[in-house]
PDB file of C-alpha atoms in Angstrom:
ATOM      1  CA  MET T  29     113.290 106.364 123.918  1.00  0.00           C
ATOM      2  CA  ASP T  30     113.535 108.661 120.841  1.00  0.00           C
ATOM      3  CA  THR T  31     117.048 109.538 119.985  1.00  0.00           C
ATOM      4  CA  GLY T  32     116.040 111.815 117.064  1.00  0.00           C
ATOM      5  CA  ASP T  33     116.599 111.280 113.372  1.00  0.00           C
ATOM      6  CA  TRP T  34     119.155 108.560 112.710  1.00  0.00           C
ATOM      7  CA  ARG T  35     120.062 110.295 109.367  1.00  0.00           C
ATOM      8  CA  ILE T  36     121.872 113.032 111.295  1.00  0.00           C
ATOM      9  CA  GLN T  37     124.330 110.448 112.654  1.00  0.00           C
ATOM     10  CA  LEU T  38     125.261 109.077 109.190  1.00  0.00           C
ATOM     11  CA  ARG T  39     128.145 110.946 107.840  1.00  0.00           C
ATOM     12  CA  PRO T  40     127.893 112.099 104.175  1.00  0.00           C
ATOM     13  CA  ASP T  41     131.137 110.247 103.135  1.00  0.00           C
ATOM     14  CA  SER T  42     129.539 107.012 104.344  1.00  0.00           C
ATOM     15  CA  ARG T  43     126.630 107.548 101.912  1.00  0.00           C
ATOM     16  CA  LYS T  44     129.281 108.179  99.072  1.00  0.00           C
ATOM     17  CA  ARG T  45     131.025 105.016  99.797  1.00  0.00           C
ATOM     18  CA  ILE T  46     127.733 103.074  99.751  1.00  0.00           C
ATOM     19  CA  VAL T  47     126.898 104.682  96.357  1.00  0.00           C
ATOM     20  CA  ASP T  48     130.243 103.539  95.216  1.00  0.00           C
ATOM     21  CA  LYS T  49     129.623  99.960  96.338  1.00  0.00           C
ATOM     22  CA  ILE T  50     126.234 100.089  94.495  1.00  0.00           C
ATOM     23  CA  MET T  51     128.171 101.294  91.496  1.00  0.00           C
ATOM     24  CA  GLU T  52     130.655  98.451  91.770  1.00  0.00           C
ATOM     25  CA  THR T  53     127.870  95.832  91.854  1.00  0.00           C
ATOM     26  CA  ILE T  54     125.818  97.285  89.064  1.00  0.00           C
ATOM     27  CA  LYS T  55     128.810  97.753  86.856  1.00  0.00           C
ATOM     28  CA  ARG T  56     129.296  93.981  87.118  1.00  0.00           C
ATOM     29  CA  HIS T  57     125.771  93.197  86.130  1.00  0.00           C
ATOM     30  CA  LEU T  58     124.406  95.767  83.859  1.00  0.00           C
ATOM     31  CA  LEU T  59     125.658  96.680  80.316  1.00  0.00           C
ATOM     32  CA  PHE T  60     126.721 100.146  79.780  1.00  0.00           C
ATOM     33  CA  SER T  61     128.649 101.949  77.050  1.00  0.00           C
ATOM     34  CA  GLY T  62     131.170 104.725  77.403  1.00  0.00           C
ATOM     35  CA  GLN T  63     131.369 107.629  79.703  1.00  0.00           C
ATOM     36  CA  GLU T  64     127.682 108.562  79.057  1.00  0.00           C
ATOM     37  CA  GLY T  65     126.665 105.093  80.106  1.00  0.00           C
ATOM     38  CA  LEU T  66     128.752 105.183  83.080  1.00  0.00           C
ATOM     39  CA  GLN T  67     127.119 108.458  84.060  1.00  0.00           C
ATOM     40  CA  GLU T  68     123.573 107.050  83.787  1.00  0.00           C
ATOM     41  CA  LEU T  69     124.617 104.148  86.095  1.00  0.00           C
ATOM     42  CA  LYS T  70     125.876 106.576  88.609  1.00  0.00           C
ATOM     43  CA  LYS T  71     122.650 108.539  88.464  1.00  0.00           C
ATOM     44  CA  PHE T  72     120.759 105.217  88.867  1.00  0.00           C
ATOM     45  CA  ALA T  73     123.050 104.324  92.022  1.00  0.00           C
ATOM     46  CA  ILE T  74     122.340 107.741  93.690  1.00  0.00           C
ATOM     47  CA  ARG T  75     118.744 107.565  93.109  1.00  0.00           C
ATOM     48  CA  PHE T  76     118.622 104.022  94.479  1.00  0.00           C
ATOM     49  CA  GLU T  77     120.597 104.928  97.557  1.00  0.00           C
ATOM     50  CA  ASP T  78     118.562 108.035  98.101  1.00  0.00           C
ATOM     51  CA  LYS T  79     115.291 106.225  97.847  1.00  0.00           C
ATOM     52  CA  ILE T  80     116.465 103.563 100.521  1.00  0.00           C
ATOM     53  CA  TYR T  81     117.909 106.319 102.680  1.00  0.00           C
ATOM     54  CA  THR T  82     114.640 108.268 102.493  1.00  0.00           C
ATOM     55  CA  THR T  83     112.475 105.387 103.353  1.00  0.00           C
ATOM     56  CA  ALA T  84     114.500 103.520 105.901  1.00  0.00           C
ATOM     57  CA  THR T  85     113.429 103.676 109.547  1.00  0.00           C
ATOM     58  CA  ASN T  86     116.839 103.481 111.063  1.00  0.00           C
ATOM     59  CA  GLN T  87     120.536 102.884 109.967  1.00  0.00           C
ATOM     60  CA  TYR T  88     120.179  99.122 110.449  1.00  0.00           C
ATOM     61  CA  ASP T  89     117.128  99.152 108.149  1.00  0.00           C
ATOM     62  CA  TYR T  90     119.034 101.349 105.688  1.00  0.00           C
ATOM     63  CA  LEU T  91     122.007  98.875 105.582  1.00  0.00           C
ATOM     64  CA  CYS T  92     119.880  95.870 105.404  1.00  0.00           C
ATOM     65  CA  LYS T  93     117.713  97.038 102.578  1.00  0.00           C
ATOM     66  CA  ILE T  94     120.805  98.015 100.448  1.00  0.00           C
ATOM     67  CA  SER T  95     122.575  94.742 101.303  1.00  0.00           C
ATOM     68  CA  LEU T  96     119.520  92.735 100.396  1.00  0.00           C
ATOM     69  CA  GLU T  97     119.069  94.568  96.965  1.00  0.00           C
ATOM     70  CA  MET T  98     122.756  94.012  96.145  1.00  0.00           C
ATOM     71  CA  LEU T  99     122.648  90.306  97.090  1.00  0.00           C
ATOM     72  CA  SER T 100     119.328  90.042  94.963  1.00  0.00           C
ATOM     73  CA  MET T 101     121.024  91.619  92.115  1.00  0.00           C
ATOM     74  CA  GLU T 102     123.879  89.102  92.451  1.00  0.00           C
ATOM     75  CA  ILE T 103     121.577  86.050  92.605  1.00  0.00           C
ATOM     76  CA  ARG T 104     119.599  87.303  89.542  1.00  0.00           C
ATOM     77  CA  SER T 105     122.739  87.773  87.600  1.00  0.00           C
ATOM     78  CA  GLN T 106     123.967  84.227  88.517  1.00  0.00           C
ATOM     79  CA  ASN T 107     120.797  82.595  87.646  1.00  0.00           C
ATOM     80  CA  ALA T 108     120.516  84.451  84.258  1.00  0.00           C
ATOM     81  CA  MET T 109     124.086  83.602  83.142  1.00  0.00           C
ATOM     82  CA  PRO T 110     124.063  81.395  80.074  1.00  0.00           C
ATOM     83  CA  THR T 111     126.408  78.393  80.045  1.00  0.00           C
ATOM     84  CA  ALA T 112     129.757  79.340  78.768  1.00  0.00           C
ATOM     85  CA  PRO T 113     130.122  78.290  75.164  1.00  0.00           C
ATOM     86  CA  TRP T 114     133.336  76.152  75.744  1.00  0.00           C
ATOM     87  CA  ILE T 115     131.498  73.927  78.258  1.00  0.00           C
ATOM     88  CA  GLN T 116     129.911  70.986  76.496  1.00  0.00           C
ATOM     89  CA  GLN T 117     126.491  69.925  77.813  1.00  0.00           C
ATOM     90  CA  HIS T 118     125.676  66.249  77.953  1.00  0.00           C
ATOM     91  CA  PRO T 119     122.166  64.889  77.578  1.00  0.00           C
TER      92      PRO T 119
END
């Protein structure tokens, strides 16, 4: 049964909240400098969300893809973190 385009059912403020969540995540993991850098991150978050929004087959697919990408960013960031300098490594 075709219920039409799922995007019609997604409220615009929902997309804004998702972009804000994406921003929170990338701000924790990507370096940026000043207001200009923050604006570039915002542009990235908007393009990222829009790409997934456009390619998703339904709302579940949309939310899953965004969640997986955010989780992937968290994992990559944790794996890339160097040991804190105050922690001594023992052979």
